[in-house]
Structures are given as structure tokens and as C-alpha cells.
Amino acid sequence: PGTTPAELRLVYEGFDALIAGTPGCIGFQWGHNNSPEGLAKGFTHGFIITFESLEVRDRYMVAKNHDEFREIVLPRLADVFALDFSVPRVPEAAEPGRVHHLVFFKFKPDAPAAKIDEVNAAFAQLPRRVAGLLSFQAGPNNLDGDYNKGFSHGYLLTFVNDRARDDYLIHPAHREFVSLVGPVLAEPLVVDFTVVPSGRGLFVVDG
């Protein structure tokens, strides 16, 4: 609230320059939250950055240009959430019009590890059961600090378009999954955004 379009553009351009100046950063996409679920907890934008390794990510976090960017962006933010996870390989770039569905779970403290494993396995099966769900990436948080706000797992689902995302939300397979995760879930957070071309061309991301 109170942030002007010009200030937002300054943030986007600063982020763009930061990523472009970071060797080993192989992808960046962002967008305005358009999730219909109402689980964004006030977050208005989503950003996805892909690094070629954890070592590159860690160098990025302490780099001078990252600190300079923080000075630009932090005064304009009401809150920050960040969660990182590793993937075995970088999938093909998401094309304009695709919808990224970012899901984060905070499990109950007494949730059995075996039940969490069952939830994760069931989630990973959804692309085989839901048309229009193109890819699924997931993993436990590996970013130090408090920006994850107690959330332990992240999931990135990419849909062919917003209609496919909407169909997924009411699909019997998704409802079945919600029933499975509900008893062990303390809190979810969901942010969606649609992939758009940037001024420099399409930002590539692990979508």
C-alpha cells in the first residue's frame, strides 16, 4: 500500500539488473498474484529465481549488488517471504501464457515424517492425473534464515494457462489430495502468476 507504479518499476528493473549481473543465475520470472484461492496472505507478487547450484545461490546472497538491491527494495515492501529448494534438473522454459502455481506448506509439529512423505508422493503424481498440468517441482527448504516463516516445503506447478489452473482446483484428484494433506497441514501459502515476456525477452525459469 502506498507504493507507486514508478516505485514498483524501480524494483522490477533493479531485480532484473541484479539477476543479469549474477553469474550462474540461469532464470528469473515474476508476476502479479492471480490465484483465486485467497491463500496468498497479503503477498501481491511472486518471483522465481533459478541458480545453477547452491554455491551460486549462496554467493548471490552475500554479493555487494544484492546488498545494494536490498537497500532499494526493502523500504518498499510490507513483508517478505522466501523459500528455496533444489531440483535434479532444470526443465524447459515456461512460455508466455503459462501459469506458475507456487505452493508452500507448513506442516503441524506432530506430523509424522512418513505422512509428509506420503503427501509429497501424492502431490508429485498429480501431473499424471490432471490435464494441463505441465510440470511439477518440489523440495524441502534449504535457505537459512527466517524468511520462510516456518514453512518447510515448496512446490512449483506450471499450467498451460489460467483455465487449466482453474480446472485443476476443482478436479477430483486435487480435492482428493487436499483431503489427504489437511490432517497434517498447519498452514498453506499460495501465489500464482502468469508468465509474460520481459523487455529483454523471455526470462527462463525452473517452471
XYZ file of C-alpha atoms in Angstrom:
207
model
C 0.000 0.000 0.000
C 1.291 3.445 -0.929
C 3.854 2.114 -3.395
C 3.542 3.917 -6.722
C 3.780 2.244 -10.145
C 7.069 4.088 -10.691
C 8.470 2.650 -7.467
C 7.335 -0.833 -8.447
C 9.037 -0.442 -11.809
C 12.218 0.572 -9.994
C 12.037 -2.649 -8.001
C 11.450 -4.786 -11.111
C 14.275 -3.135 -13.022
C 16.592 -3.447 -10.039
C 15.776 -7.137 -9.748
C 16.350 -7.579 -13.471
C 19.765 -5.900 -13.291
C 20.701 -7.925 -10.222
C 19.898 -11.220 -11.931
C 21.600 -10.212 -15.165
C 24.751 -9.343 -13.213
C 24.885 -12.625 -11.286
C 26.967 -15.364 -12.964
C 25.268 -18.715 -12.609
C 21.762 -17.301 -12.330
C 20.017 -19.091 -15.171
C 16.441 -17.943 -14.785
C 14.134 -15.263 -13.467
C 10.380 -14.743 -13.767
C 7.931 -12.693 -11.761
C 4.326 -11.638 -11.867
C 1.313 -10.274 -10.021
C -0.549 -12.781 -7.882
C -3.666 -14.010 -9.653
C -4.537 -17.030 -7.528
C -8.297 -17.395 -6.974
C -7.803 -19.396 -3.762
C -7.277 -16.488 -1.377
C -4.269 -18.117 0.304
C -1.595 -15.536 -0.550
C -1.679 -13.982 2.937
C -1.355 -10.477 1.538
C 1.542 -11.162 -0.815
C 0.930 -9.408 -4.125
C 3.782 -10.674 -6.319
C 5.700 -13.867 -6.946
C 9.340 -14.122 -8.027
C 11.144 -17.277 -9.132
C 14.932 -17.300 -9.478
C 16.874 -20.318 -10.708
C 20.543 -20.833 -9.834
C 22.767 -23.482 -11.371
C 23.931 -24.621 -7.920
C 23.594 -23.962 -4.206
C 27.078 -22.451 -4.260
C 25.948 -19.835 -6.786
C 22.854 -19.102 -4.685
C 24.969 -18.623 -1.588
C 27.377 -16.250 -3.377
C 24.393 -14.279 -4.666
C 23.031 -13.862 -1.144
C 26.195 -12.114 0.104
C 27.163 -10.254 -3.077
C 27.564 -6.474 -2.997
C 24.994 -5.936 -5.743
C 22.488 -7.993 -3.728
C 23.023 -5.755 -0.720
C 22.547 -2.688 -2.916
C 19.310 -4.131 -4.259
C 18.056 -4.764 -0.730
C 18.520 -1.058 0.014
C 16.239 -0.259 -2.933
C 13.524 -2.818 -2.324
C 13.158 -3.295 1.436
C 11.738 0.198 2.166
C 9.013 -0.525 -0.393
C 7.968 -3.910 0.991
C 5.383 -4.600 3.665
C 6.626 -8.175 4.091
C 8.990 -10.733 2.528
C 8.669 -14.479 2.127
C 11.386 -16.659 0.598
C 11.817 -20.416 0.352
C 14.383 -22.254 -1.763
C 14.566 -25.883 -2.818
C 16.812 -27.920 -5.099
C 15.695 -29.840 -8.191
C 17.541 -32.629 -10.009
C 17.429 -30.861 -13.355
C 16.230 -27.599 -14.886
C 13.109 -28.164 -17.005
C 12.354 -26.375 -20.236
C 11.480 -22.700 -20.017
C 7.864 -21.795 -19.404
C 6.347 -19.954 -22.365
C 4.269 -16.754 -22.137
C 0.745 -17.545 -21.013
C 1.755 -20.413 -18.759
C 0.660 -20.078 -15.134
C 3.037 -20.749 -12.265
C 1.278 -22.042 -9.145
C 3.565 -21.616 -6.129
C 2.508 -23.644 -3.089
C 4.183 -23.694 0.317
C 3.311 -25.941 3.246
C 3.858 -25.541 6.974
C 3.187 -28.944 8.477
C 1.940 -29.487 12.002
C 4.757 -30.062 14.524
C 3.469 -33.563 15.292
C 3.024 -34.572 11.641
C 4.752 -37.967 11.181
C 7.608 -37.943 8.666
C 6.026 -40.917 6.902
C 2.795 -38.960 6.427
C 4.691 -35.978 4.992
C 6.435 -38.351 2.588
C 3.029 -39.724 1.577
C 1.745 -36.189 0.940
C 4.764 -35.308 -1.183
C 4.471 -38.503 -3.210
C 0.759 -37.911 -3.838
C 1.389 -34.307 -4.867
C 4.040 -35.434 -7.370
C 1.508 -37.780 -9.008
C -0.962 -35.013 -9.881
C 0.585 -34.150 -13.282
C -0.267 -37.705 -14.379
C -3.867 -37.252 -13.290
C -4.696 -33.673 -14.306
C -4.743 -32.438 -17.891
C -2.995 -29.121 -18.473
C -0.587 -29.517 -15.548
C 2.703 -29.394 -17.427
C 5.341 -29.721 -14.725
C 5.903 -30.219 -11.029
C 8.967 -29.253 -8.993
C 9.250 -29.620 -5.234
C 11.561 -29.940 -2.294
C 12.289 -29.086 1.332
C 13.507 -25.594 2.166
C 17.284 -25.160 2.065
C 17.517 -21.402 2.634
C 18.840 -20.307 6.019
C 17.171 -17.506 7.926
C 13.639 -16.574 8.881
C 12.207 -15.521 5.527
C 10.450 -18.884 5.134
C 8.245 -18.045 8.170
C 8.235 -21.638 9.350
C 7.174 -23.160 6.024
C 9.231 -26.251 5.288
C 8.320 -27.378 1.761
C 7.863 -25.644 -1.578
C 6.073 -26.817 -4.720
C 6.040 -25.229 -8.170
C 3.318 -26.382 -10.552
C 3.110 -24.947 -14.063
C -0.140 -24.997 -16.046
C -0.723 -24.467 -19.741
C -2.947 -21.453 -18.951
C -5.215 -19.988 -16.284
C -8.179 -22.077 -17.381
C -6.156 -25.255 -16.799
C -5.193 -23.940 -13.352
C -8.836 -23.228 -12.547
C -9.885 -26.698 -13.743
C -7.198 -28.229 -11.527
C -8.561 -26.532 -8.420
C -11.917 -28.293 -8.789
C -10.529 -31.551 -10.201
C -11.389 -34.680 -8.151
C -7.684 -35.573 -7.947
C -6.893 -32.208 -6.380
C -9.772 -32.466 -3.951
C -8.571 -35.939 -3.010
C -5.101 -34.529 -2.368
C -6.494 -31.700 -0.229
C -8.263 -34.276 1.918
C -5.003 -36.184 2.312
C -2.872 -33.205 3.337
C -5.452 -31.476 5.520
C -4.962 -33.507 8.722
C -1.195 -32.805 8.845
C -1.173 -29.258 7.461
C -0.776 -26.307 9.805
C -0.860 -23.633 7.122
C -0.657 -23.258 3.315
C 0.525 -20.281 1.270
C -0.299 -19.997 -2.447
C 0.770 -17.402 -5.022
C 0.096 -17.748 -8.762
C 1.257 -15.644 -11.679
C 1.078 -15.755 -15.464
C 4.309 -15.840 -17.461
C 4.788 -12.763 -19.655
C 7.639 -11.709 -21.967
C 10.014 -9.143 -20.495
C 11.731 -6.209 -22.148
C 14.855 -8.330 -22.567
C 12.936 -11.300 -23.934
C 11.533 -14.216 -22.002
C 13.081 -14.818 -18.595
C 13.921 -18.500 -18.256
C 12.972 -20.221 -15.037
C 12.654 -23.648 -13.486
C 8.980 -23.848 -14.417
